[in-house]
Short mmCIF file of C-alpha atoms in Angstrom, two decimals:
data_model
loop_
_atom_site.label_atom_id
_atom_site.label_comp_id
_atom_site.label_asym_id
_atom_site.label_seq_id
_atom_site.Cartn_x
_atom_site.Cartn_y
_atom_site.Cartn_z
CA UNK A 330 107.81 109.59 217.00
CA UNK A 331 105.58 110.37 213.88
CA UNK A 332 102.64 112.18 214.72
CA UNK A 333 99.50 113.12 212.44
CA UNK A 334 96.20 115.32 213.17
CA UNK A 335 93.02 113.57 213.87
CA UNK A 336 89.38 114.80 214.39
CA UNK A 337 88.02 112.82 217.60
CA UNK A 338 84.96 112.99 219.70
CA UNK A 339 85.13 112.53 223.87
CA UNK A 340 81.05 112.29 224.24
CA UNK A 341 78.13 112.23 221.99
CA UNK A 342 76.64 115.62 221.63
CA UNK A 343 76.70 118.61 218.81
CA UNK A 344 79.31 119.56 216.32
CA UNK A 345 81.56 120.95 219.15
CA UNK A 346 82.43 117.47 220.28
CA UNK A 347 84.28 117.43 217.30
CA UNK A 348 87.97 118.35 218.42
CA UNK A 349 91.08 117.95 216.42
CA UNK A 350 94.27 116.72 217.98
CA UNK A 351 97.31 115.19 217.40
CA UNK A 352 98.13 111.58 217.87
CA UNK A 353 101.11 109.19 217.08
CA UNK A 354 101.05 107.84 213.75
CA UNK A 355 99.66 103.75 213.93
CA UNK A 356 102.05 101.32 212.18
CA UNK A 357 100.41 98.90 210.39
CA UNK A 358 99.86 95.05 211.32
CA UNK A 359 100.59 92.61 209.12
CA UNK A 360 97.85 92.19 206.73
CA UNK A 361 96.98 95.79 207.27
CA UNK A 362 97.65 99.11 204.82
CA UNK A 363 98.38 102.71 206.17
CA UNK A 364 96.68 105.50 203.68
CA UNK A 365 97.96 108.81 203.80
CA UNK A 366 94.31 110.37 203.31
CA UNK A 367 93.52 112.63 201.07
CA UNK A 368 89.96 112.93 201.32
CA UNK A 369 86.83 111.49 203.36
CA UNK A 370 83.60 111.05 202.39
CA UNK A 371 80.88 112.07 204.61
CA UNK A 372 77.56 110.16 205.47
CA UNK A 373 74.59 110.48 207.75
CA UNK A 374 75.84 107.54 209.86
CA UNK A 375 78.56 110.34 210.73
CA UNK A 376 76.29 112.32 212.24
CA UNK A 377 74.31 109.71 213.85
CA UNK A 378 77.15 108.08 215.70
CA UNK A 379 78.77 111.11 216.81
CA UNK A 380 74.86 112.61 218.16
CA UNK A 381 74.77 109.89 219.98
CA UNK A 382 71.69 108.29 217.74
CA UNK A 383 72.42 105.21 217.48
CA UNK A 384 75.13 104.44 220.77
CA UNK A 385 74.77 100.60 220.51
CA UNK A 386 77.02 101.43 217.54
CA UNK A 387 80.15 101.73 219.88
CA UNK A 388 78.81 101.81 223.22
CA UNK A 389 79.65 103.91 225.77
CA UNK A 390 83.10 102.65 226.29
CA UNK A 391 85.07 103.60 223.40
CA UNK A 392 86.36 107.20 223.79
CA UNK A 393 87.76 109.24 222.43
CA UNK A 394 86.41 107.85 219.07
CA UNK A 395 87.08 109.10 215.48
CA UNK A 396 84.69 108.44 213.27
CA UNK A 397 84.33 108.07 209.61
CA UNK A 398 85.01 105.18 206.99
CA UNK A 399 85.12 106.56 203.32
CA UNK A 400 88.46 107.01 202.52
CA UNK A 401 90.32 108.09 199.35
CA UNK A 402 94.44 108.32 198.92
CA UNK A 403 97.65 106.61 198.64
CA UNK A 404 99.50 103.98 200.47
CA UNK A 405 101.86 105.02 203.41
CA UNK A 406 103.03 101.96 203.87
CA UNK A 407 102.33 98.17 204.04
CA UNK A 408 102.12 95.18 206.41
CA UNK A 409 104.39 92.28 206.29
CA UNK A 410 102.31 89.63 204.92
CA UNK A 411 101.13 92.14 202.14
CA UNK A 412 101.85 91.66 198.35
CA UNK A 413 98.91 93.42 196.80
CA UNK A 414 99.86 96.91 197.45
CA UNK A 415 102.97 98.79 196.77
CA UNK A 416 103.76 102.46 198.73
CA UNK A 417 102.24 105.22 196.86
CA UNK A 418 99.55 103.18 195.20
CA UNK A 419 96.05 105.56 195.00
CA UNK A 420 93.50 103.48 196.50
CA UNK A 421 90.12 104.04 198.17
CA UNK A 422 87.60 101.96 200.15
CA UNK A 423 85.12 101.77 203.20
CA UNK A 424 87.43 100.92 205.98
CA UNK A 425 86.72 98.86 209.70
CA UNK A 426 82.70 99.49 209.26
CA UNK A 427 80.85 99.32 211.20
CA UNK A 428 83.91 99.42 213.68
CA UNK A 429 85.79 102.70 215.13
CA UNK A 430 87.67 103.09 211.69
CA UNK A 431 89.69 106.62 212.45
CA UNK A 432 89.14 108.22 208.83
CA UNK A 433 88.87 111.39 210.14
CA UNK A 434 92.93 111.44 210.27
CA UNK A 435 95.36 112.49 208.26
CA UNK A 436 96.48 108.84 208.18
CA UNK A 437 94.36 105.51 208.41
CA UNK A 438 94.64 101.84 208.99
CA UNK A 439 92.61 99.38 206.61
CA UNK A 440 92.88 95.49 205.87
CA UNK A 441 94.64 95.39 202.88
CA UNK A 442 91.58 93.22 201.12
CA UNK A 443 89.34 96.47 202.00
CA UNK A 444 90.09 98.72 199.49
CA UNK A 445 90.84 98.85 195.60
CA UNK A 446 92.18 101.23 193.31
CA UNK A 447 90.75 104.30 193.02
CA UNK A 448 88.90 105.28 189.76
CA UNK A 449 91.21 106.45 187.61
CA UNK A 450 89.01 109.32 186.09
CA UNK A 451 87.90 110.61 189.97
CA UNK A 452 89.70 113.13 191.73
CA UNK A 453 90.27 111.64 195.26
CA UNK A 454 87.62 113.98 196.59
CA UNK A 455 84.86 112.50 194.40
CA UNK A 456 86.63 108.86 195.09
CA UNK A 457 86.43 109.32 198.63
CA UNK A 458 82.40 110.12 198.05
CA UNK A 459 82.03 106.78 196.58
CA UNK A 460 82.57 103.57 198.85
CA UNK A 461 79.62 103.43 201.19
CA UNK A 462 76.31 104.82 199.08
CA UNK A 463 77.52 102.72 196.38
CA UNK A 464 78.35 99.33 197.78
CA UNK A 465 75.07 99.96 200.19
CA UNK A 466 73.15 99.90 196.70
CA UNK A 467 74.86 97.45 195.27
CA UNK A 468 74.41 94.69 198.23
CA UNK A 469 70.60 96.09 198.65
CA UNK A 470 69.83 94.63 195.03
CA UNK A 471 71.83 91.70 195.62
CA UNK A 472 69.98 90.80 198.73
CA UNK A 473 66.74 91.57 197.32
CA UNK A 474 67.98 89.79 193.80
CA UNK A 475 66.44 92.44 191.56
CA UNK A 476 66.01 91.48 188.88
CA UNK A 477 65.89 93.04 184.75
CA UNK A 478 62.33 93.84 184.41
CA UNK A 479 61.31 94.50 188.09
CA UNK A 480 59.36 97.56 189.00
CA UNK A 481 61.80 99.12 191.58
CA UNK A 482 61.22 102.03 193.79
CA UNK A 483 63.74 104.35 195.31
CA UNK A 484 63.11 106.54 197.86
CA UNK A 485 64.96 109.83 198.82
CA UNK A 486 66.94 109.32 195.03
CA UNK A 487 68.38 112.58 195.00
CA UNK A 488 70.26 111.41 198.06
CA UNK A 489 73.53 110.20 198.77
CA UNK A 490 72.88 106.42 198.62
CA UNK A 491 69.55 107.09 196.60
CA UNK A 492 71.46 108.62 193.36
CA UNK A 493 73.75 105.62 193.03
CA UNK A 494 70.98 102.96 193.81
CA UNK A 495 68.96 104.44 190.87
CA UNK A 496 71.91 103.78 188.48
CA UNK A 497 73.09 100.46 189.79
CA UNK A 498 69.24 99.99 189.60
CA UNK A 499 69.20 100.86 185.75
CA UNK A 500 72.26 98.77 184.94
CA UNK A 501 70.51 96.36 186.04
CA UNK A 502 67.59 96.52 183.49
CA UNK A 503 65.76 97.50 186.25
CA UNK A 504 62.24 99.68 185.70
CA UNK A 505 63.09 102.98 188.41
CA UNK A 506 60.73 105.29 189.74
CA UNK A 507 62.39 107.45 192.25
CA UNK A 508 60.92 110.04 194.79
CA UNK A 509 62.53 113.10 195.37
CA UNK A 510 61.30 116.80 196.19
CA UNK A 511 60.28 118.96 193.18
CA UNK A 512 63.61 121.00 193.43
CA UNK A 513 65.39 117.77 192.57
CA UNK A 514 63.04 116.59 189.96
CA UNK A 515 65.77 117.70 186.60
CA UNK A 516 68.65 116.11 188.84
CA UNK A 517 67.00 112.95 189.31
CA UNK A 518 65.15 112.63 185.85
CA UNK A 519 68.65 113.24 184.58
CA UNK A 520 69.90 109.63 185.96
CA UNK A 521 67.61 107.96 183.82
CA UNK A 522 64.74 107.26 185.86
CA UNK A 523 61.82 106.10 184.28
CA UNK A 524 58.83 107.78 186.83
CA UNK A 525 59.66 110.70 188.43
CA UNK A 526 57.54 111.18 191.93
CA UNK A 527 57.27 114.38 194.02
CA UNK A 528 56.48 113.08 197.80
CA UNK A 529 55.62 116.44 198.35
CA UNK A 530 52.68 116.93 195.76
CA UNK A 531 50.61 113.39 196.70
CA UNK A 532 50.97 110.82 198.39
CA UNK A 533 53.46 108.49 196.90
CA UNK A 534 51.21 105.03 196.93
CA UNK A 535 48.66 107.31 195.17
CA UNK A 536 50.71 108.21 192.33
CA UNK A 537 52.28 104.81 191.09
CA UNK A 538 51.54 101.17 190.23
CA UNK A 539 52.66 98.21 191.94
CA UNK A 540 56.41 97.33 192.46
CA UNK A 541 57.93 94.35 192.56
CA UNK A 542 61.22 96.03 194.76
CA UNK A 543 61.38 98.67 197.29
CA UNK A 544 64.73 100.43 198.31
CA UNK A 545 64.31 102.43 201.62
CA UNK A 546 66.48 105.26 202.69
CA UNK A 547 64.22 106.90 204.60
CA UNK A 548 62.41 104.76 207.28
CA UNK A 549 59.49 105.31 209.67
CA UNK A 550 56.11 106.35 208.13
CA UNK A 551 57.66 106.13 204.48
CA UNK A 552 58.94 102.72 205.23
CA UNK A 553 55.69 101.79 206.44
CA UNK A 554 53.71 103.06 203.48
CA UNK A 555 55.59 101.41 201.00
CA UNK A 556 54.15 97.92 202.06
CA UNK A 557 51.04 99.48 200.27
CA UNK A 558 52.58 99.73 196.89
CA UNK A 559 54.57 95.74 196.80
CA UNK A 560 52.87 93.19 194.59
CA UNK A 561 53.01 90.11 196.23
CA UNK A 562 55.52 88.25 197.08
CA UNK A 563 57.67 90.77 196.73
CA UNK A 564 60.19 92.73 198.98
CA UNK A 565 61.26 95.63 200.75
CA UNK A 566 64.95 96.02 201.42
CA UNK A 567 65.97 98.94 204.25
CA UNK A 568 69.37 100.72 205.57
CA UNK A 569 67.63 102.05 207.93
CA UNK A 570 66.58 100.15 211.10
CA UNK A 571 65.00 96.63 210.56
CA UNK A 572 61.30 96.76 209.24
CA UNK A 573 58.00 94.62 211.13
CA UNK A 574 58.03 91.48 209.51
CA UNK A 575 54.23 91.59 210.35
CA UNK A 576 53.82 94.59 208.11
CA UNK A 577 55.47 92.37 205.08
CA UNK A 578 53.38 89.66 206.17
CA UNK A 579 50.20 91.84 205.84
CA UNK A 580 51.10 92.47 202.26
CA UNK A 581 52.29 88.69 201.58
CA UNK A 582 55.67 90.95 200.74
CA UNK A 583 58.73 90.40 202.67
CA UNK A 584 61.57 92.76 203.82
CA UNK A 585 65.22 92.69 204.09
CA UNK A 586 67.56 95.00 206.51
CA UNK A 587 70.74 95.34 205.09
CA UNK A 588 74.16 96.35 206.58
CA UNK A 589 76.84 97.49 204.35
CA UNK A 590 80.32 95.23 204.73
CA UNK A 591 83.56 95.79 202.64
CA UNK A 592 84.30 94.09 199.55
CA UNK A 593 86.91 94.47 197.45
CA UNK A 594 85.83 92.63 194.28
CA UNK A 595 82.66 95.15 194.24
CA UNK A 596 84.82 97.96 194.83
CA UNK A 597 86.46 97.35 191.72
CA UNK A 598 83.72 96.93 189.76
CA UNK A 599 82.17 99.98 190.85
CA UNK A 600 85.35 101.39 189.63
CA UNK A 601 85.27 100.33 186.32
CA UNK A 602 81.85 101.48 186.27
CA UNK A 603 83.14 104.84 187.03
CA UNK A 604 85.98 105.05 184.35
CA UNK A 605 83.17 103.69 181.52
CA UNK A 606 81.16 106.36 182.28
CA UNK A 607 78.49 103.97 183.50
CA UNK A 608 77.84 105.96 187.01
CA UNK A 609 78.64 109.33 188.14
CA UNK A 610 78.93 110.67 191.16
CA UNK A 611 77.47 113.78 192.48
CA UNK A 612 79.36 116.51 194.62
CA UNK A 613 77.24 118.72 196.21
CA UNK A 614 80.21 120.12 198.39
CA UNK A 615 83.93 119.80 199.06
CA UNK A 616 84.90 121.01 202.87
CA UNK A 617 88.45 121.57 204.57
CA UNK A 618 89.62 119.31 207.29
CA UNK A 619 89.32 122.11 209.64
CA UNK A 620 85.52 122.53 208.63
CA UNK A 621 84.23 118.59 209.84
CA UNK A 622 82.01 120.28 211.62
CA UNK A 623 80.22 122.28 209.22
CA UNK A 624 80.24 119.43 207.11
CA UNK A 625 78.33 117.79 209.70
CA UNK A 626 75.75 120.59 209.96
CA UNK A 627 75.03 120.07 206.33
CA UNK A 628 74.77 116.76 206.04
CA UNK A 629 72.13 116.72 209.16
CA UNK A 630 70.13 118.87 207.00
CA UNK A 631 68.86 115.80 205.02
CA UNK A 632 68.75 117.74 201.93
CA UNK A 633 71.97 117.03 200.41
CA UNK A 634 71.81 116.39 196.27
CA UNK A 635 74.74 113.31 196.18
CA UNK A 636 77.46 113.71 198.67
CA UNK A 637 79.45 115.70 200.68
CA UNK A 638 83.17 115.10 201.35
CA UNK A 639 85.97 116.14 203.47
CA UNK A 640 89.17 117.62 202.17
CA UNK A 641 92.31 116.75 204.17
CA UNK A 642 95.45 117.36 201.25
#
């Protein structure tokens, strides 16, 4: 029996819960892929989950879970109904979300039309630091059809998601003003925005002009503030929780909650965005398998610049 080494959780709770083990190896179904992982990308929904945050997630009933979705590295092996993928093709993708996925393995099972081929000019520990933050942005502005020309603000842009989404945001011929502490003011002005705002100095709704898009990573009292600064008519789209519709009402705005969902076509093009030189990704730190859980400690710090990732070959 082939066996690998996963990192599972029993109960919610603190970084202890996290416990590696080893498990049989899954065989995959037929329209399924099994990736030999090389790397995982870490997010705050990592934390969340395993905290015990947000338990409607997975209920109570699915122990011992292992969590995690961004994936980078090559195919194990392949279902029977599967053409597109041949063994030892370097792929990477957001796998089973918002489902149990198992990432934090050695081994994972996808759908074969979940993930794409990995940049070619990424490492697979800055692939693996892609998926998520970057399809999030990417369906965000398609939901809230920004437009070229729109006044868009980003909140927390120094962030994970927040980085991308101001240069997806910019591709778009999109006007950006981002907010992000002072310490991350070169880091962020560096991505092209075109109004740089320190929360920390002012109020944000005191320091800029009307927007005609809002892109909330944050939630709570930010969320709520940003009505303040929509022109009419416009809208408010949030990964975080779902916003008062009475709030948008108030400011004849409306709002959006998105969920992030696999696609392969977008994966692709986010690739090629990659290997033009059109986005970057930023690394703030590369941990060992064996170190989830600090990795989990840093990303609950909520001051990560860009993303943090997991090392597993």
């Amino acid at each position: 029996m082939a066996t690998m080494q996963v990192v599972q959780i029993k109960r919610y709770g603190g970084i202890d819960e996290l416990v590696q083990v080893e498990v049989e190896r899954p065989e995959p179904a037929a329209d399924q892929v099994l990736i030999n992982v090389h790397a995982i990308g870490i997010n705050p929904v990592d934390y969340k989950v395993r905290a015990g945050y947000i338990p409607g997630f997975f209920g109570e009933n699915n122990f011992p879970l292992v969590l995690g979705w961004d994936v980078a590295g090559t195919i194990a092996a392949v279902g029977a109904d599967v053409s597109q993928w041949q063994v030892g093709d370097p792929v990477y993708g957001m796998v089973n979300f918002p489902t149990p996925a198992g990432a934090y393995a050695e081994y994972v099972l996808a759908p074969a039309s979940e993930v794409a081929p990995k940049p070619a000019s990424l490492s697979f520990e800055a692939a693996a630091a892609v998926p998520l933050v970057a399809l999030t942005a990417w369906q965000a502005f398609d939901a809230v059809d920004l437009q070229a020309g729109d006044r868009a603000l980003i909140h927390a842009a120094a962030g994970g998601v927040g980085h991308v989404a101001v240069q997806l945001a910019k591709l778009r011929g999109a006007h950006v003003i981002a907010t992000a502490s002072a310490r991350n003011e070169s880091f962020v002005r560096a991505l092209g925005v075109d109004q740089f705002v320190d929360y920390t100095a002012a109020l944000f709704e005191q320091q800029i002009e009307p927007v005609d898009v809002v892109f909330d990573t944050v939630g709570g009292e930010v969320q709520a503030r940003s009505y303040a600064v929509l022109k009419p008519h416009a809208g408010l789209v949030t990964i975080v929780g779902s916003p008062p519709e009475e709030l948008a009402a108030a400011h004849a705005g409306k709002s959006l909650s998105h969920l992030v969902h696999a696609d392969q076509a977008q994966l692709a093009a986010i690739a090629q965005l990659i290997d033009s030189q059109q986005l970057r990704i930023e690394l703030e730190q590369v941990f060992d398998f064996a170190e989830l859980g600090a990795a989990h400690e840093r990303m609950q710090s909520n001051r990560v610049r860009g993303k943090i990732v997991v090392k597993v070959i």
